[in-house]
Structures are given as structure tokens and as C-alpha cells.
Coordinates of C-alpha atoms and ligand atoms in Angstrom, one line a residue:
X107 CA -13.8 -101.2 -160.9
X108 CA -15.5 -99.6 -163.3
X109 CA -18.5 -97.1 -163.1
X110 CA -21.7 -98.6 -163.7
X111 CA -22.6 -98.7 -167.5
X112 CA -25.5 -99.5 -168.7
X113 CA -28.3 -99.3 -171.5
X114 CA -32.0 -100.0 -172.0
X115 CA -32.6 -102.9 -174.7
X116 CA -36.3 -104.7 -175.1
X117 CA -37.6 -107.3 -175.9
X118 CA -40.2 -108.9 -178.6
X119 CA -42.3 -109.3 -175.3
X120 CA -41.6 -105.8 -174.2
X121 CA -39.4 -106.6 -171.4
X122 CA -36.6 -104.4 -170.6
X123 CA -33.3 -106.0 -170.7
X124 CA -29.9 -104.1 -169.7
X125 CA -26.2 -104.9 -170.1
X126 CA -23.9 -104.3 -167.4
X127 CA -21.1 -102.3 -168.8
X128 CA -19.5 -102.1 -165.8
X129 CA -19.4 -106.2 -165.1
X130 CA -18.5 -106.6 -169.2
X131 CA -15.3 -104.5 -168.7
X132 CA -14.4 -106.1 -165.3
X133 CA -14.7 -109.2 -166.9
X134 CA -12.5 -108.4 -169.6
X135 CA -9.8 -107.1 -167.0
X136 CA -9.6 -110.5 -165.2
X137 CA -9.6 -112.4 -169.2
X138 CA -6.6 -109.9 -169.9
X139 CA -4.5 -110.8 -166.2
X140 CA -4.2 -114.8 -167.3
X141 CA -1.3 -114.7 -169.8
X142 CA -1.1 -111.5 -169.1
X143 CA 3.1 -109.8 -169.7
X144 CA 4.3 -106.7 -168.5
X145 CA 4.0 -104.9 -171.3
X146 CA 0.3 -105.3 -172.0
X147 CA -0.1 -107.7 -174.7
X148 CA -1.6 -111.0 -173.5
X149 CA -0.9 -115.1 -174.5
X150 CA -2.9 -117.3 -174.0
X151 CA -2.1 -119.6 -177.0
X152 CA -4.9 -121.7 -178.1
X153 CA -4.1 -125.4 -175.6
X154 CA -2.0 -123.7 -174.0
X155 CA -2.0 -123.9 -170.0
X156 CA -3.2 -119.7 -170.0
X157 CA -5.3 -120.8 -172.4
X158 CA -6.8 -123.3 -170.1
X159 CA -6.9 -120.9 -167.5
X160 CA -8.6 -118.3 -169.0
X161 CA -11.5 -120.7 -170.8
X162 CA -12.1 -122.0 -167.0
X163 CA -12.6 -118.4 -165.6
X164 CA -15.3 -117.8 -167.9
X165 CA -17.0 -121.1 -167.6
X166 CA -17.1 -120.1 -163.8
X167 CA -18.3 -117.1 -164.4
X168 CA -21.2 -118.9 -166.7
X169 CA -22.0 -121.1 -164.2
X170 CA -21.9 -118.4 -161.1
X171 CA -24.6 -117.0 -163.4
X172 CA -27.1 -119.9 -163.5
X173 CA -25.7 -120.8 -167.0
X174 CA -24.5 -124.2 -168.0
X175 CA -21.1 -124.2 -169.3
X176 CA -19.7 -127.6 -171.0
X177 CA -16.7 -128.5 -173.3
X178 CA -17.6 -130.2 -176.8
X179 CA -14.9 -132.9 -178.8
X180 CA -13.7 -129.9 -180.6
X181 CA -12.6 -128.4 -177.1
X182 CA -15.1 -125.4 -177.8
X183 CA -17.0 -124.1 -174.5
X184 CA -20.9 -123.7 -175.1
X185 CA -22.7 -121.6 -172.9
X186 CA -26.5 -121.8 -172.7
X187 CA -29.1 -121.3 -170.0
X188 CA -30.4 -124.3 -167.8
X189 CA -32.9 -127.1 -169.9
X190 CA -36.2 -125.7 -168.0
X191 CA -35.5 -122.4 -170.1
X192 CA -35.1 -123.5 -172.8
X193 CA -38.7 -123.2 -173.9
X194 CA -38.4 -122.6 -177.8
X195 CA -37.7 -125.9 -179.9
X196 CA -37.0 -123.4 -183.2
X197 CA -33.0 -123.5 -183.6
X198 CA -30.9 -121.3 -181.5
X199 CA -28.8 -118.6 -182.7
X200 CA -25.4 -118.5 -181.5
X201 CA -23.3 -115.9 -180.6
X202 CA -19.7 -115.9 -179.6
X203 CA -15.9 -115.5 -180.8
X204 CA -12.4 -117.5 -179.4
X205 CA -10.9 -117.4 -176.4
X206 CA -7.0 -117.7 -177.6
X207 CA -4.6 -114.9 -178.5
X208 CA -1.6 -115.2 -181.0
X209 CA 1.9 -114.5 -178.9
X210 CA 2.4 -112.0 -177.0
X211 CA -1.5 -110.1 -178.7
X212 CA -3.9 -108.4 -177.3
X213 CA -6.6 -108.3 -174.8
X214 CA -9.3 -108.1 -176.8
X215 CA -9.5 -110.2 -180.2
X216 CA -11.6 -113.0 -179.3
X217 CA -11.9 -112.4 -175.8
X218 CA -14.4 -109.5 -176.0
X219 CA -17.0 -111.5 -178.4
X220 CA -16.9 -114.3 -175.8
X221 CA -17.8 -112.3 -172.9
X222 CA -20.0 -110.0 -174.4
X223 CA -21.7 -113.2 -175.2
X224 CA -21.8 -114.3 -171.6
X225 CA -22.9 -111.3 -171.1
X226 CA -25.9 -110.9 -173.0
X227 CA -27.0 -114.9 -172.2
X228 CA -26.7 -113.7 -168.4
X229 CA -28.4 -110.9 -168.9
X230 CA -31.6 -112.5 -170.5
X231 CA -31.4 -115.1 -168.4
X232 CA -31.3 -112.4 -165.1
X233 CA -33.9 -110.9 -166.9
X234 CA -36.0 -113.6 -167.2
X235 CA -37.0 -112.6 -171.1
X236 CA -37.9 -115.1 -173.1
X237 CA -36.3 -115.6 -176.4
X238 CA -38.2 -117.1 -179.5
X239 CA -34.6 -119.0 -180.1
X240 CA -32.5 -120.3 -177.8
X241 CA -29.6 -118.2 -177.5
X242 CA -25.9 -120.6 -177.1
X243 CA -23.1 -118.1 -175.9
X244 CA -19.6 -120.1 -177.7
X245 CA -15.8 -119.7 -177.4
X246 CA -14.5 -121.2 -179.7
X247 CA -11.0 -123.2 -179.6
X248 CA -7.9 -122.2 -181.1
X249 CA -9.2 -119.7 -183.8
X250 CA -5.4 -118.4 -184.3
X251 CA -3.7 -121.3 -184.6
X252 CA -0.5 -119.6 -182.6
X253 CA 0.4 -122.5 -181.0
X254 CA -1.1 -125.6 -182.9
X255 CA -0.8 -124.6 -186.1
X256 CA -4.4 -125.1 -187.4
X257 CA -7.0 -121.6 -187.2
X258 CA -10.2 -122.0 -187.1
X259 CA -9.9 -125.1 -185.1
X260 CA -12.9 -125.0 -182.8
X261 CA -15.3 -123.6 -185.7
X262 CA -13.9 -126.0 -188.2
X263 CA -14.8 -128.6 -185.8
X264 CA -18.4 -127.3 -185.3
X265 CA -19.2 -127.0 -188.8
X266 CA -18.3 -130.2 -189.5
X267 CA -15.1 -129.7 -191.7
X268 CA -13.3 -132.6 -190.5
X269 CA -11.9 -133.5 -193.6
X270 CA -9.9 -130.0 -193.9
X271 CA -8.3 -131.1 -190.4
X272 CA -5.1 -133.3 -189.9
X273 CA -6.4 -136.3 -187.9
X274 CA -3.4 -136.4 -185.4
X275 CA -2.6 -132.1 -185.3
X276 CA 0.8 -131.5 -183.9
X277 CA 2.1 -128.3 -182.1
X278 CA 5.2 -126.7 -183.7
X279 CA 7.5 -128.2 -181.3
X280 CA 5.8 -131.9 -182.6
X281 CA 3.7 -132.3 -179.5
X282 CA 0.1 -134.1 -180.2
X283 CA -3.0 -132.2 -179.9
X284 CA -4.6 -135.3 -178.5
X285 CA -3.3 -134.6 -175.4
X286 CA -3.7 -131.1 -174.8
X287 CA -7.2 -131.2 -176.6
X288 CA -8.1 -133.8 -173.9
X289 CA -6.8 -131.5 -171.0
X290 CA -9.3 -129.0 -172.6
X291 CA -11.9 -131.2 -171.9
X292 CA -12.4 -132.4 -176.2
X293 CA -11.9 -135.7 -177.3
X294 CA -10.0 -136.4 -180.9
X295 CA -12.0 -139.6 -180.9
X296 CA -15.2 -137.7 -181.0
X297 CA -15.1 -134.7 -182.9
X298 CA -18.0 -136.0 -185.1
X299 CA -20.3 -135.3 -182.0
X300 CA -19.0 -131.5 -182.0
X301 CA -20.4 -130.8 -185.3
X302 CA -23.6 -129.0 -185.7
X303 CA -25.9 -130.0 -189.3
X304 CA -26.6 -127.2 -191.2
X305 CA -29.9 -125.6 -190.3
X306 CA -29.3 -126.7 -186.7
X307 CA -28.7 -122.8 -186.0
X308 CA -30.8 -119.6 -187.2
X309 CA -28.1 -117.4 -187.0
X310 CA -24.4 -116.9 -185.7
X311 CA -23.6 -113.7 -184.2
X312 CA -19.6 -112.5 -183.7
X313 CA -18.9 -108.9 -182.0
X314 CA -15.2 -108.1 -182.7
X315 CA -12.6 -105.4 -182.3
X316 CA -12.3 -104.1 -185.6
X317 CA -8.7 -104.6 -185.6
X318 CA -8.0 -101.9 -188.4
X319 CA -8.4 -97.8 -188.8
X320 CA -11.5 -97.7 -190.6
X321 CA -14.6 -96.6 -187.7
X322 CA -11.5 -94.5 -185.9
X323 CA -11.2 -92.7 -188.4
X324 CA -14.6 -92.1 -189.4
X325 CA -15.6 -91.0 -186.1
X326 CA -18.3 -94.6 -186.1
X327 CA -18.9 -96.4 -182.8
X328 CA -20.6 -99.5 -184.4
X329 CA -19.5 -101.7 -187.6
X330 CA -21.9 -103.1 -189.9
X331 CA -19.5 -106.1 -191.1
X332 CA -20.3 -106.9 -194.9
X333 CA -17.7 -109.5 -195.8
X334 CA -15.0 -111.6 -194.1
X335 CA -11.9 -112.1 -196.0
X336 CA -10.5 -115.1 -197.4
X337 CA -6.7 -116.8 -196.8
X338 CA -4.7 -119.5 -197.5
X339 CA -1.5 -120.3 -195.6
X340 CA 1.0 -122.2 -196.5
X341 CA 4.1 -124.0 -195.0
X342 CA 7.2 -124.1 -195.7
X343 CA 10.8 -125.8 -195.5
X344 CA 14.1 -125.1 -196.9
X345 CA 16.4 -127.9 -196.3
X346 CA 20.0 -127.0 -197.1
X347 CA 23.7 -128.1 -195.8
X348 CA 25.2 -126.6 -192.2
X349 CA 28.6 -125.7 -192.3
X350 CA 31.4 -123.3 -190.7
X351 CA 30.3 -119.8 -191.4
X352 CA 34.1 -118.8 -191.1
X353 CA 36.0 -121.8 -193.8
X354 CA 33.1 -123.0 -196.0
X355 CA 33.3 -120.7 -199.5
X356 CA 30.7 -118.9 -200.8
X357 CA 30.6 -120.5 -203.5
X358 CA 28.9 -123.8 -203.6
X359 CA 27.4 -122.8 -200.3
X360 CA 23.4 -124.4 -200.2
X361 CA 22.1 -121.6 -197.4
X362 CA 18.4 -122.1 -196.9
X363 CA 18.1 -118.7 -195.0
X364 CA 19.2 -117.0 -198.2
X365 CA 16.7 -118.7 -200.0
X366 CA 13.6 -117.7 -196.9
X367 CA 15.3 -113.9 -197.3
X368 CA 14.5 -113.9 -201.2
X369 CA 10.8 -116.0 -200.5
X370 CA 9.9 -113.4 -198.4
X371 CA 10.8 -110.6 -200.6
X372 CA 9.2 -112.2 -203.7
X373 CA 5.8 -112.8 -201.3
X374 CA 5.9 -109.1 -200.4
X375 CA 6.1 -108.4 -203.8
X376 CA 3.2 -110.2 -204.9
X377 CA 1.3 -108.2 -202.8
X378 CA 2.9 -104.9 -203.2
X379 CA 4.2 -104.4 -206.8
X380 CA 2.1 -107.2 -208.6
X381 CA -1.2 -106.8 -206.9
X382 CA -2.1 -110.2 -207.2
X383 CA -3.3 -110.3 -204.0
X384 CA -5.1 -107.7 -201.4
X385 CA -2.5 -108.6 -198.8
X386 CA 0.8 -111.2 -198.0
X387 CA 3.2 -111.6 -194.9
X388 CA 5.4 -114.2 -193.5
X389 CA 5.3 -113.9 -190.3
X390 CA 7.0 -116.8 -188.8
X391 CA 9.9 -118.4 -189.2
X392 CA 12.3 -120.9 -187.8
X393 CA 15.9 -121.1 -188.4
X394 CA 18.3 -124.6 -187.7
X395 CA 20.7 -124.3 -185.6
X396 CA 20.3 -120.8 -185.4
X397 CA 23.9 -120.3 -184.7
X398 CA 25.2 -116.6 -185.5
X399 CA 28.8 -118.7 -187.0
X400 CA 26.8 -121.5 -188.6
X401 CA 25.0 -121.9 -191.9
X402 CA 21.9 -122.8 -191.5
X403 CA 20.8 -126.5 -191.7
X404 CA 17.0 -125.9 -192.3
X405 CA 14.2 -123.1 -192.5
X406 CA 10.8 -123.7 -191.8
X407 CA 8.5 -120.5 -192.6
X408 CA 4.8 -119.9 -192.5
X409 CA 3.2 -117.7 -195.8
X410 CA -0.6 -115.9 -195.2
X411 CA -1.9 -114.8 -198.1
X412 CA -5.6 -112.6 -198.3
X413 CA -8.1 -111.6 -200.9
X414 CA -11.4 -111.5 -201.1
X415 CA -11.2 -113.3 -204.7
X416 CA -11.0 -116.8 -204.6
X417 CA -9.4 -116.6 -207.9
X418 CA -6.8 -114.0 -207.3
X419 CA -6.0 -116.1 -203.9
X420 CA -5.5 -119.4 -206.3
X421 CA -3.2 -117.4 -208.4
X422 CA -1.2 -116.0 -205.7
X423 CA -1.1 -118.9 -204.2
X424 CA 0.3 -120.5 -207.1
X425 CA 2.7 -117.7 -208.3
X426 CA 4.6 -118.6 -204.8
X427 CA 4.8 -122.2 -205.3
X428 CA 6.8 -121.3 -208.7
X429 CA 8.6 -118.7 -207.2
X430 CA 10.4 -121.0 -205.0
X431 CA 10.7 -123.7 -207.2
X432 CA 12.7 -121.5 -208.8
X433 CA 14.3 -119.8 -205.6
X434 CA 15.5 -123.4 -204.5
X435 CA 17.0 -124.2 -207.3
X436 CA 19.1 -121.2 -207.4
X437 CA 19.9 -121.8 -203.9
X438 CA 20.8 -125.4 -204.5
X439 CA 18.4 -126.2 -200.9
X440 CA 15.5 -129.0 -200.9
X441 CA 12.2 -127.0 -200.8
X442 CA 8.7 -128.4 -199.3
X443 CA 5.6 -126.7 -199.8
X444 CA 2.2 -127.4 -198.5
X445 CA -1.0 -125.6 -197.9
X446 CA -2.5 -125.5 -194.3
X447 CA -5.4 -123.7 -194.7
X448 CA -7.8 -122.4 -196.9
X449 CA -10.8 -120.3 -195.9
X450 CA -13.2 -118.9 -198.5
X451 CA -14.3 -115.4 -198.5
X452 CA -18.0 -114.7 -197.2
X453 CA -20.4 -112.4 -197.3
X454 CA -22.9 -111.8 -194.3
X455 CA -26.3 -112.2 -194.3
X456 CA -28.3 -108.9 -195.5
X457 CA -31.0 -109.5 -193.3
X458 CA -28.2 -109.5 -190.2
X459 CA -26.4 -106.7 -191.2
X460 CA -30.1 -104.7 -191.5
X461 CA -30.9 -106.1 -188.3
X462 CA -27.5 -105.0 -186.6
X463 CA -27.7 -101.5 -188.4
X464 CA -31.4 -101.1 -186.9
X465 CA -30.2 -102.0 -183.8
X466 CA -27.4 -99.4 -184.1
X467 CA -29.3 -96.7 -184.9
X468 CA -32.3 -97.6 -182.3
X469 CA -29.6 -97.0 -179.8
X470 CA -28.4 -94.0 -181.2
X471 CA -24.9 -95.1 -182.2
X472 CA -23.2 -93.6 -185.4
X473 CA -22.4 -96.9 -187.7
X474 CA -20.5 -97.8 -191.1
X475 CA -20.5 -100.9 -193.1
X476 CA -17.2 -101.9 -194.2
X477 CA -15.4 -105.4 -194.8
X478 CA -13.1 -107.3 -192.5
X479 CA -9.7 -107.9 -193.9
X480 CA -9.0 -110.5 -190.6
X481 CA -10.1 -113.6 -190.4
X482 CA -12.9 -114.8 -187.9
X483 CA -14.5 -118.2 -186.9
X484 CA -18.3 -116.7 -188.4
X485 CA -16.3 -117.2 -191.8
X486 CA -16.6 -120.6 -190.8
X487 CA -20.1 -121.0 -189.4
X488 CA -21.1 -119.8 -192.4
X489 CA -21.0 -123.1 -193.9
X490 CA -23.9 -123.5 -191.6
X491 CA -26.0 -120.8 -190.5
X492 CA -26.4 -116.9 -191.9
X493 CA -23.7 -114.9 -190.2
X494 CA -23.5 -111.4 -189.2
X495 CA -20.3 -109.6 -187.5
X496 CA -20.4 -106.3 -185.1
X497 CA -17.3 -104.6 -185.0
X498 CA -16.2 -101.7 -182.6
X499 CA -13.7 -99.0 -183.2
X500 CA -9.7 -100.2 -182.4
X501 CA -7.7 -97.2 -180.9
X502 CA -4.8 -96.3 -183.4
X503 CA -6.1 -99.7 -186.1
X504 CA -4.2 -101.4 -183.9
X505 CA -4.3 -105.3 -183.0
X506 CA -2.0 -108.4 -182.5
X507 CA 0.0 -106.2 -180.4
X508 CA 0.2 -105.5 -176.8
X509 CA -1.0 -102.0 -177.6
X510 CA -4.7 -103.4 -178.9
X511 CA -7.3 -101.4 -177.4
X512 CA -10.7 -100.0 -177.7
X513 CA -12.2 -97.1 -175.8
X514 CA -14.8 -98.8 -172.8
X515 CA -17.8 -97.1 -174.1
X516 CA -17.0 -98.3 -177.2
X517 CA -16.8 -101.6 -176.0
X518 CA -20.1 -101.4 -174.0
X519 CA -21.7 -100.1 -177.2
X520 CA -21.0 -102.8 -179.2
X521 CA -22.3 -105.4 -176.6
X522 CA -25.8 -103.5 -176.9
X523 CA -26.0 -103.8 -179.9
X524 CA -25.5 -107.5 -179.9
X525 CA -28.1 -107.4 -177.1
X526 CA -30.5 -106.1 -179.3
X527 CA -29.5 -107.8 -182.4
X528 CA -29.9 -110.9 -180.6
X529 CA -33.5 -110.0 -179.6
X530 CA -34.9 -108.4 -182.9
X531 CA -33.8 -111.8 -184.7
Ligands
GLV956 C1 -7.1 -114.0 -187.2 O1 -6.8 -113.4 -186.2 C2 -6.4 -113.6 -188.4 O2 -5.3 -113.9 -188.6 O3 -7.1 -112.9 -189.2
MN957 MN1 -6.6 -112.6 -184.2
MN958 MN1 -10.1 -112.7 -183.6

């Protein structure tokens, strides 16, 4: 258990409203324990069945609290209070994050906007305080795309960008996201009836490990998020000819690994030497038959590239297509290229930020505004609502990694601040 830690926040109405530190971080214990490996780092793969686990835990928890808790098409889980408390027909504001880790991550991307947002819609709703907007507590559904290999799932589903989505997704071993999307509770039929109109919501709220070194090492407990960055990812497969590794010549040899080893140099390169864009990685690959004494029959590899030009993103993006044009050629292999996903770069809403700083400093927390180089699912909602992001300091700029952790006060700190973010908007 964890000592009691708590804070003071009020209300319009001038009730007094306080977070329970102590049941926040307990909560995120129990999140971490479902997918949970022994050295720290958590997965819980967006569909997967720890992912199923751990989306159920909170919706108990929501519901253990007087809070409804119910699955949409999409597979996102909306939390709200009961329909007699509802009392204000303005549009809600809604605040949340995703519930799934990449392989083998960490315990708190995602997980801690989710159940600081339980935590605030419990504790308003213990409270009693009446909100001029409904407040809807969300996790969203396979933000990372770890598993099923489309990010921003959940969001993309809620704002209504169904035409960005593959109508029959597939995992990466080829298994439909029908069927696991059902066991979620979603329906692929239905995803229309996830989507929320723009204007339906007033505001979307996401607190977030900050993921990076910035607020460590400026000594800040809160961030004032100004911008989210943008990305494309791409696909891709090298199809070449398996053979003997020990009586096939080199020459003449069509080696699609080869080929990967010189794509991924020349996408590091773009990023490093040529500056074209803020950032590049491939980060995943696959390798056919993956035999130490066989050439290798066919690649597949995954390439994320991030700015926060649209432009510059567009030219990267196409300085890699003709780099392996040209790679492939050389290599004598097949090569197939196609973008998975785009998401635009977007500013947050000054008013939000303003609000989240007052709310910083009316709580006596040291603050900085900087921009988020990770991606988050309020990038998304912004197609709908005005966004604003809370970040907390990340021990060592650590995340993605087992070793992703924030100090609890921190943590506590951040979920006050949404507290009282939540109530000045
Ligand atoms: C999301 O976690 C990202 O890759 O930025
Ligand atoms: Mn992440
Ligand atoms: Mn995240």
C-alpha cells in the first residue's frame, strides 16, 4: 500500500474535491501485474488477452465506484457517472489515454492517463460536485498498434476517421481483428456508432508520462504540452530468393536482408546526416526463414518517421520510397512499399494549456511548456474537440522499456492538476 496522498482541488461551486494519491498508485500497481514479466516492463498488447484483462480490471473498478463503464464498436471503454448525474446537457469534456502497451513497455504510457481519469470521475462523483460538463473518463483501444498493426485505433475510430482504417485489420501473424475486436466487446460492423461529430465534446484532456528528459532535467513536476508530433509509418517487404548459405555464390545472390541492412542505414541517415526529418527508426522487422545457414526468402520491416512539418515528413517520406527503389534494384529483391499511417502534427488549445498552467501553479507545482515528440491519441481527437496534454517528469527520459518510471508524487501531481483542469474548464 501506499501512504495516503492527497490534495485539496475546488470547485466552480466551491466544493472541495480531493484525489486519492494513495488509491491512484495502487491502482496502477494492479494495471502493471496483468502482463506484467519479471523484469518490469509490462504487455499487454492492444487485443491481446492481457490486454483484455487489464481493460476489465478497470471497468470493475469504474463500476465498484458507482460509474458506468461500457465498450463502444471501436472497442474503446467509456467511463461516465450514472444518467441521474448527468445534469448538464452542454457537451462533456473527455479525459483519458490507452490502455495497451508496445512489447515488453512500461507500466505507465497509457495506463496512467486512464486511471488518473477514473480517478478524477470517482472522485467528483464521491464528491458529489457538480460539473457544468459532463466529464467521460476513456481508454482508448490499441493506441500502439504493437500487436494489430494500426495506432491510434480506438481514437481513430472515435473521431470518425474510418476511411484511414483497413476495413478487415489483420494482426501480424494474419489473424482478423474482427474477432478479437468482438472479444473486446466492439463490433467491426458498427464502428460508425463509435464516432463522436465534431462539437459533440468541449474539450479532450490526456495526462501522460512525458516519456523524454526534458521536466527531469529542468527540475519541473508538471508539463504544459504545446504540440504533439506528427508520423508516418510505412511497411515494408523485400522479397528475394532462399538458398544454401554454404554452396549458393555470392554473386548473383538476391539477399533481401542485405537490402533491410542498407534501408535501415539509409533511414537513419535521413534523420541523422540529412536532417530531413526530426527523427527515423525501424524498429521491427521480420526475417523468412530465419535460418542462421539459409538466405533469406523475405523481409518484412516497419519504418516511423517524425517531424513536426508536414512538409519535411512528405519529403522524408518520399526520399525513402526512392531510396529503396534504388536499394532493390541493386539487391536484385522485389520490394513493396506502403504507408500505414499518417498523423498530422497538432498544436493544443491555448486556452487548455493556460488553464493547465493556472492549474499548476494554483497548486504550487513548478511547470514548463515543451512539445511532445511521441505520439498520443489527443492528436487524434483533435479533429474534433480542442485538446490539451499534462505531462509528468519520466525518471532517466525513459519509456517503452521495462525501466519506465515516474517518481509517485510526481505521478499524484499530475492527476491534480487534471483534477483542477477538469473543473476550471
Ligand atoms: C506512441 O507511443 C508513439 O509511438 O509515439
Ligand atoms: Mn507508447
Ligand atoms: Mn502513450
Amino acid at each position: 500500500m501506499h501512504d495516503s496522498v492527497t490534495v485539496a482541488g475546488t470547485s466552480r461551486s466551491g466544493t472541495s474535491v480531493r484525489i486519492d494519491g494513495a488509491r491512484l498508485l495502487d491502482r496502477l500497481d494492479r494495471l502493471a501485474a496483468i502482463g506484467g514479466g519479471e523484469d518490469g516492463g509490462v504487455t499487454r498488447m492492444g487485443f491481446s488477452d492481457a490486454d483484455q484483462e487489464g481493460r476489465a480490471q478497470v471497468a470493475r473498478q469504474a463500476v465498484e465506484a458507482g460509474l458506468t463503464a461500457t465498450v463502444d464498436a471501436g472497442g474503446n471503454l467509456l467511463m461516465r457517472r450514472p444518467a441521474d448525474h448527468r445534469r448538464s446537457a452542454r457537451p462533456p469534456i473527455m479525459v483519458g489515454s490507452h490502455l495497451d502497451t508496445v512489447a515488453n513497455g512500461g507500466r505507465l504510457d497509457g495506463a496512467y492517463g486512464v486511471v488518473a481519469a477514473l480517478e478524477v470521475l470517482q472522485t467528483l462523483h464521491e464528491a458529489g460536485t457538480e460539473t457544468d460538463h459532463e466529464v467521460v473518463a476513456v481508454g482508448f483501444a490499441n493506441e500502439e498498434g504493437a500487436l494489430f498493426p494500426q495506432p491510434f485505433w480506438g481514437s481513430m475510430v472515435l473521431a470518425g476517421r474510418l476511411d484511414a482504417l483497413p476495413s478487415e485489420p489483420e494482426d501480424y501473424a494474419g489473424r482478423p481483428l474482427r474477432e478479437a475486436l468482438a472479444r473486446a466487446g466492439g463490433d467491426l460492423s458498427q464502428l460508425k456508432t463509435a464516432a463522436w461529430a465534431p462539437g459533440s465534446l468541449t474539450a479532450y484532456l490526456e495526462l501522460h508520462v512525458e516519456q523524454g528528459p526534458v521536466l527531469e532535467r529542468l527540475g519541473r513536476s508538471i508539463g504544459v504540452v504545446e504540440s504533439i508530433t506528427g508520423r508516418i509509418q510505412m511497411s515494408v517487404e523485400l522479397h528475394g530468393r532462399a538458398g544454401h548459405a554454404g554452396t549458393t555464390p555470392m554473386e548473383g545472390r538476391q539477399d533481401p536482408l542485405v537490402v533491410a541492412a542498407r534501408l535501415i542505414s539509409a533511414v537513419q541517415s535521413l534523420a541523422q546526416e540529412e536532417k530531413l526529418c526530426r527523427v527515423a527508426t525501424v524498429g521491427r522487422m521480420e526475417v523468412q526463414p530465419n535460418s542462421p545457414n539459409t538466405i533469406p526468402e523475405t523481409v518484412r520491416l516497419d519504418v516511423d518517421l517524425r517531424d513536426s512539418d508536414p512538409a519535411r515528413l512528405d519529403a522524408a517520406e518520399r526520399t525513402v520510397r526512392t531510396a529503396l527503389a534504388a536499394l532493390a534494384r541493386s539487391g536484385d529483391v522485389r520490394a513493396v512499399i506502403e504507408s500505414t499511417m499518417r498523423s498530422a502534427p497538432v498544436q493544443t488549445d491555448p486556452r487548455i494549456r493556460d488553464t493547465i498552467a493556472a492549474s499548476a501553479t494554483e497548486l504550487g507545482f513548478t511547470q514548463q511548456t515543451l512539445p511532445s515528440g511521441a505520439g498520443h491519441d489527443a492528436q487524434i481527437v483533435a479533429d474534433l474537440a480542442p485538446v490539451g496534454m499534462i505531462f509528468v517528469p519520466s525518471i532517466d527520459g525513459v519509456s517503452h522499456v521495462p525501466s519506465e518510471r515516474t517518481a509517485p508524487e510526481d505521478l499524484v501531481a499530475g492527476a491534480e492538476v487534471l483534477l483542477r483542469t477538469v473543473l476550471k474548464l
